[in-house]
Coordinates of C-alpha atoms and ligand atoms in Angstrom, one line a residue:
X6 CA 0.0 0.0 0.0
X7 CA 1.5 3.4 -1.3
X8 CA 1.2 6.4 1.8
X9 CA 1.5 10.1 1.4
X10 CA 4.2 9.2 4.4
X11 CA 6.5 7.3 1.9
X12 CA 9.2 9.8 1.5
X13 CA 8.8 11.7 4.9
X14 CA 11.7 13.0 6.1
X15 CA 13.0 12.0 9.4
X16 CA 12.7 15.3 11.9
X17 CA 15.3 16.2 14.3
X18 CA 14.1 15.6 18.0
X19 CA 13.4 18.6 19.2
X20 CA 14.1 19.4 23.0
X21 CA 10.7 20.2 24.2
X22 CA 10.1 23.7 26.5
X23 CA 10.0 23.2 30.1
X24 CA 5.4 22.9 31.3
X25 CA 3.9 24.5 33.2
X26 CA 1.6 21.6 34.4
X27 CA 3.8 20.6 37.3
X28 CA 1.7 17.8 37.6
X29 CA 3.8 15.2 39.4
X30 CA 5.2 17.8 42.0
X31 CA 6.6 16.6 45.1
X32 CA 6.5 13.2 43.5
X33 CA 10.1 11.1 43.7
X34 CA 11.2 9.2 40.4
X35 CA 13.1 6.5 39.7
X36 CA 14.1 5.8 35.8
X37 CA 16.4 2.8 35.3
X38 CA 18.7 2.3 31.9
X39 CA 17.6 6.3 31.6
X40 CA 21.0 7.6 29.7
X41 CA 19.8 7.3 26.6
X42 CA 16.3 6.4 24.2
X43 CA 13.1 5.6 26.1
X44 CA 14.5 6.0 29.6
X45 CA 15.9 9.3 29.0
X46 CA 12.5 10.4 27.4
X47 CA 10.7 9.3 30.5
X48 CA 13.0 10.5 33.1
X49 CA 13.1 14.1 31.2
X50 CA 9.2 13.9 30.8
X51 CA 8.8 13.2 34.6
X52 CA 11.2 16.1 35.4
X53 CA 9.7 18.5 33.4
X54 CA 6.1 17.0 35.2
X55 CA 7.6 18.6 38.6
X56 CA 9.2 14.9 39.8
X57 CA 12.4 14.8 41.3
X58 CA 14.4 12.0 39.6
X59 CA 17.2 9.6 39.9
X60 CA 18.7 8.7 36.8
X61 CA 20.2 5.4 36.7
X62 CA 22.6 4.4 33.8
X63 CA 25.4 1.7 33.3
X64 CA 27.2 2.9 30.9
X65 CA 27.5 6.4 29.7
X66 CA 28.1 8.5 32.4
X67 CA 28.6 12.1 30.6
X68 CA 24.7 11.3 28.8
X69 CA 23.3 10.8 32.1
X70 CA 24.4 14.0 33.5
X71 CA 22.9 15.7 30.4
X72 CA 19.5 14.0 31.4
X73 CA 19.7 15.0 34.9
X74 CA 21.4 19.1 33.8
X75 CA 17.8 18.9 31.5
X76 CA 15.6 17.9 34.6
X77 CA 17.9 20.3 36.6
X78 CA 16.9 23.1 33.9
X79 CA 13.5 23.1 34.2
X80 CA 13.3 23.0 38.7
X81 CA 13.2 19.8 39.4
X82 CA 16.1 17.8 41.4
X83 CA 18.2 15.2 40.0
X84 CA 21.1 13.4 40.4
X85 CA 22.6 10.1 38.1
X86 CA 23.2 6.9 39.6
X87 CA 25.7 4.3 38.4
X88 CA 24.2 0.5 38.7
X89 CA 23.3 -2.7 37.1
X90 CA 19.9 -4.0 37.3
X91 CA 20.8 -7.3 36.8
X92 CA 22.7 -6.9 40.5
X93 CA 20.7 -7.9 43.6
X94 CA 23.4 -5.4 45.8
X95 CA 23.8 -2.6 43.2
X96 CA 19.8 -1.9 43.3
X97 CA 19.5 -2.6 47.0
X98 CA 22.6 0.5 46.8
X99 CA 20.3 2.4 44.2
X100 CA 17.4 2.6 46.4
X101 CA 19.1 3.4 49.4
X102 CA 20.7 6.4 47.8
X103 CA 17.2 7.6 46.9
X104 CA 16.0 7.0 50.4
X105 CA 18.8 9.5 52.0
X106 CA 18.4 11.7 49.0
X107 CA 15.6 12.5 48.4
X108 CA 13.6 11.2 51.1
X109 CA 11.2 8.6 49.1
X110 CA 10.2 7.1 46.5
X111 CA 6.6 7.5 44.5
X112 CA 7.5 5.7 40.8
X113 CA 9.4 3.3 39.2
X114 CA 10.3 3.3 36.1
X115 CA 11.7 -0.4 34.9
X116 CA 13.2 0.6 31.8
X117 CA 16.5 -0.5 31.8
X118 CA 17.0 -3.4 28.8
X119 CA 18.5 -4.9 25.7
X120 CA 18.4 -6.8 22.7
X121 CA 21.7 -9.4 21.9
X122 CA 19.9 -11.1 18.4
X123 CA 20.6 -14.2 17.1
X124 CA 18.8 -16.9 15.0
X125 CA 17.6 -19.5 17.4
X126 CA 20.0 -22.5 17.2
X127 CA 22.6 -20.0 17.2
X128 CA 21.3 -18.2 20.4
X129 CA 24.2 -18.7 22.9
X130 CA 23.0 -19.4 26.7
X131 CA 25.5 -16.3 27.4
X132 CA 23.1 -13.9 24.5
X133 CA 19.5 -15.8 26.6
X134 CA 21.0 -15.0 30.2
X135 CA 22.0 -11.6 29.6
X136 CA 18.6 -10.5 27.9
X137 CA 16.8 -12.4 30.7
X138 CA 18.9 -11.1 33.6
X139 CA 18.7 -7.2 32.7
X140 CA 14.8 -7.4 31.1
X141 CA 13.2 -9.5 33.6
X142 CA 15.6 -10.5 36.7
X143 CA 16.3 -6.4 36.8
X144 CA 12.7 -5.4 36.5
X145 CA 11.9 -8.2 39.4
X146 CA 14.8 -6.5 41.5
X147 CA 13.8 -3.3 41.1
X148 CA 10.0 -3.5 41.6
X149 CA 11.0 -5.4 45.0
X150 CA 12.8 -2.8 46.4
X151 CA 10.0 -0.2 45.1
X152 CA 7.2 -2.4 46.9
X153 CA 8.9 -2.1 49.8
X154 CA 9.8 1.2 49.9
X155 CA 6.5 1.7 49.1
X156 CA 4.4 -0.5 52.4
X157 CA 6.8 1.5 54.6
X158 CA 6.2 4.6 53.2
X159 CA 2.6 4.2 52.8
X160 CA 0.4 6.6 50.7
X161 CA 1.7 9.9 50.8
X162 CA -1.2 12.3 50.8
X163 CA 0.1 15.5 49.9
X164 CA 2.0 14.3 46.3
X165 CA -0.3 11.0 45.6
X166 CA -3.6 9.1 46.4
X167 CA -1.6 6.0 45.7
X168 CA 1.5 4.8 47.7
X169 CA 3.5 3.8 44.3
X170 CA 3.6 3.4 41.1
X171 CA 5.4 1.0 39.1
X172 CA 5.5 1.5 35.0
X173 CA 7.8 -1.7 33.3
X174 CA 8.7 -0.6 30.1
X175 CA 7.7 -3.7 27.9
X176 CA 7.3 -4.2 24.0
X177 CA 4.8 -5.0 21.4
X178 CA 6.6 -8.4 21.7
X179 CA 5.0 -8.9 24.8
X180 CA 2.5 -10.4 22.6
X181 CA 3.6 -10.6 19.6
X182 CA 6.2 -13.3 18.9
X183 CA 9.5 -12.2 17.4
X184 CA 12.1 -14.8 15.4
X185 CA 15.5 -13.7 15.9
X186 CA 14.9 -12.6 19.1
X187 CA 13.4 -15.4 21.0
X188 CA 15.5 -14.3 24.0
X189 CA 13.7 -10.4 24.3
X190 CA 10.2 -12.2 23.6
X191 CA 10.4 -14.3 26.5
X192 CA 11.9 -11.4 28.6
X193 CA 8.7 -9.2 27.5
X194 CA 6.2 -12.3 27.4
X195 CA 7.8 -12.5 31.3
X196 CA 7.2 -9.0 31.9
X197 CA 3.5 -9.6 30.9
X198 CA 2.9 -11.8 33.7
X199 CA 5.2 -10.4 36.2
X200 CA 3.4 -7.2 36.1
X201 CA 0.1 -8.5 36.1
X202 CA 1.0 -10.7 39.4
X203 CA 2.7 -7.8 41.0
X204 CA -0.4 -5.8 40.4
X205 CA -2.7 -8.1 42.0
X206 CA -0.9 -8.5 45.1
X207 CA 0.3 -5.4 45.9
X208 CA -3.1 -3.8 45.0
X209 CA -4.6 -3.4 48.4
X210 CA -1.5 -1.5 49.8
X211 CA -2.7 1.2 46.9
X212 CA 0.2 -0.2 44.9
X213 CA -0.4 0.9 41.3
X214 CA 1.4 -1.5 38.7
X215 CA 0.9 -1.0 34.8
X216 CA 3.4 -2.2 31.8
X217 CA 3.7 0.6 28.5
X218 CA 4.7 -1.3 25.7
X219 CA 6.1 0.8 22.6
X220 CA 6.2 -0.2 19.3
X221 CA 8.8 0.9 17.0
X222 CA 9.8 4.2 18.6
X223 CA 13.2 6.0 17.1
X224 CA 15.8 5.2 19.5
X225 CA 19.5 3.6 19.1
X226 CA 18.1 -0.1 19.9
X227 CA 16.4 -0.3 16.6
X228 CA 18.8 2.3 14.3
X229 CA 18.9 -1.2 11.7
X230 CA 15.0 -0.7 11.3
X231 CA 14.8 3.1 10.7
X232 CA 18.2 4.6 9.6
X233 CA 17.9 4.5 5.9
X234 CA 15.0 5.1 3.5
X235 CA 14.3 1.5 2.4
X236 CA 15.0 0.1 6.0
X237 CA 12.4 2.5 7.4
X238 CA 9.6 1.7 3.9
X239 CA 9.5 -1.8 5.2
X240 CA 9.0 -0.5 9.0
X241 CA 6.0 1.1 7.9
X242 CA 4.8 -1.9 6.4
X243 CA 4.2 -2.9 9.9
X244 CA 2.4 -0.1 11.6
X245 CA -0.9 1.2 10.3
X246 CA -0.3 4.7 11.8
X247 CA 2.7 4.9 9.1
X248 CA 5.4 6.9 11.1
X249 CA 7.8 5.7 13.6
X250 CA 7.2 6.9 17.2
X251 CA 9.3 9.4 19.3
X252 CA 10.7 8.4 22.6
X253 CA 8.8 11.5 23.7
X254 CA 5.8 10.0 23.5
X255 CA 6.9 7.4 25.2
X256 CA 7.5 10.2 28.0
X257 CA 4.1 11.4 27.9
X258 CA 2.4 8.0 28.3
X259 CA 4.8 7.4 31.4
X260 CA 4.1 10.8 32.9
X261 CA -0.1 10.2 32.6
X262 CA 0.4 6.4 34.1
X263 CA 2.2 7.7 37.2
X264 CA -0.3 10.5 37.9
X265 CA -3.7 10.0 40.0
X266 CA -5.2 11.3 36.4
X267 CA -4.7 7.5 36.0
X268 CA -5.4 6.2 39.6
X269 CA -8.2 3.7 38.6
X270 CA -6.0 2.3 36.0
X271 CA -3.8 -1.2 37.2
X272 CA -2.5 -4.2 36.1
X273 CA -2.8 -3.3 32.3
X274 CA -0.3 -3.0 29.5
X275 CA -0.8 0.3 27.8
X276 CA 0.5 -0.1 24.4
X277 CA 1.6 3.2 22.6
X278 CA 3.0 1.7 18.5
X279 CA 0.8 3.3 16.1
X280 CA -1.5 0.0 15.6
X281 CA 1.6 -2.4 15.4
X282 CA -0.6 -5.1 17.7
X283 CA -3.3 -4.8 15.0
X284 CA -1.9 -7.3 12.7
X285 CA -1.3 -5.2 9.9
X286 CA -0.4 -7.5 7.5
X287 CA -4.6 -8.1 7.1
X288 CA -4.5 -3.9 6.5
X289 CA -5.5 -4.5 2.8
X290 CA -7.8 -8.1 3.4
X291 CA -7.9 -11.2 4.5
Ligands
LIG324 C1 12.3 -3.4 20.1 C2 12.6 -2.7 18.8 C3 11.6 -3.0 17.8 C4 10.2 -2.8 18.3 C5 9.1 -3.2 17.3 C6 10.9 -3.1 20.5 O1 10.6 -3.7 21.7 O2 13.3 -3.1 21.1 O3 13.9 -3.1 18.4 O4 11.8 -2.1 16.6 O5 10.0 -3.5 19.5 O6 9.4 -4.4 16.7

């Protein structure tokens, strides 16, 4: 199918101005693997949404002190925070900082995660574990420590009606299976369910839990599937919307789930990819 979209031409991001809608204020924000795409969208959205927020990174420490100068700029506090999700003592370390730092904690972000592709009898166990230990075994770690934080905090009434929040950054491969990347399917197909069983147990501490699960959003994770004309014509094949997504989108999503505006909402995956769950290979008939 031919779209007036065809020959679009990719925009620059654009840094967007600091709101005025402070509407997270007071709250305290935790965004892991935030140093670059998604995560630094979300940690930036929450900042400029009047959260204070820790930015955790592994590697690239001078892009995670851009992020936090950028939540800095616009009044909100922030500091970055060196640790491995994957690491039972590095996030017990993360979420200890925030505790003497800043006081509390109000959201999670479970962001931090990776894609190591192979075809499936080439898959090492090395490429499985590593995918599995930093997209499900981090995002089991850090909710942990969040939940706790969280019963001893209980609901804080002057920044929340809940007493958490927990958003895990999950994919359109939650459902939809992926070849090539059996490894990050069965991290995200994991992430389905952990979320969903977090969420009903933790639900009557006024524990929120929710998964966002972008499509094909321009970041450096997917630069093979967007970076040239003909690589980004087949992308579009895939997504009835017909444009890639921006992390900042991403941001926003994250910014609405971790605000009372969505207080009734839990235990759902909200998934922001221009229609890519809709099967669009039936776009034009069955
Ligand atoms: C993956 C991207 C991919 C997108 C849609 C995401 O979860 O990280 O590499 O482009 O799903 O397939």
């Amino acid at each position: 199918m031919k779209t007036m979209f065809e020959n679009e031409v990719l925009p620059d991001v654009v840094m967007p101005a600091c709101p005025i809608l402070k509407i997270l204020k007071g709250q305290k924000a935790i965004v892991t693997g935030a140093s670059s795409g998604i995560g630094k969208a979300i940690a930036i959205a929450l900042g400029h949404a009047g959260a204070d927020v820790v930015v955790n990174y592994v590697a690239g420490e001078e892009a995670a002190l851009a992020v936090v100068e950028e939540i800095q700029r616009c009044g909100s506090r922030a500091y970055a925070h060196k640790a491995d999700v994957s690491r039972e003592d590095e996030v017990r370390d993360l979420f200890e900082r925030m505790a003497g730092q800043l006081g509390a904690v109000d959201i999670l972000v479970n962001n931090a995660g990776l894609q190591q592709d192979a075809p499936f009898d080439e898959m090492t166990l090395q490429q499985w574990n590593k995918v599995i230990a930093v997209n499900l075994t981090g995002q089991f770690l850090c909710a942990r420590e969040a939940v706790r934080a969280f019963k001893r905090q209980g609901v804080r009434k002057n920044v929340s009606c809940a007493a958490g929040k927990i958003i895990c950054i999950s994919s359109v491969h939650e459902v939809i299976p992926w070849a090539g990347h059996v490894n990050y399917a069965a991290s995200k197909g994991g992430v389905m369910l952990m979320m969903k069983s977090i969420a009903q147990e933790v639900a009557p501490y006024r524990i929120r839990v929710n998964s966002l699960a972008p499509g094909a959003i321009r970041t450096p994770i997917n630069m093979a599937a967007w970076g040239t004309p003909e690589a980004y014509r087949e992308l579009l094949k895939l997504i009835p919307y017909k444009r890639i997504g921006e992390p900042e989108e991403i941001g926003r999503a994250a910014v609405w789930l971790a605000s009372d505006d969505s207080d009734y909402v839990h235990g759902v995956t909200l998934f922001v990819d221009g229609g890519m769950t809709l099967y669009p290979g039936f776009e034009t008939g069955g």
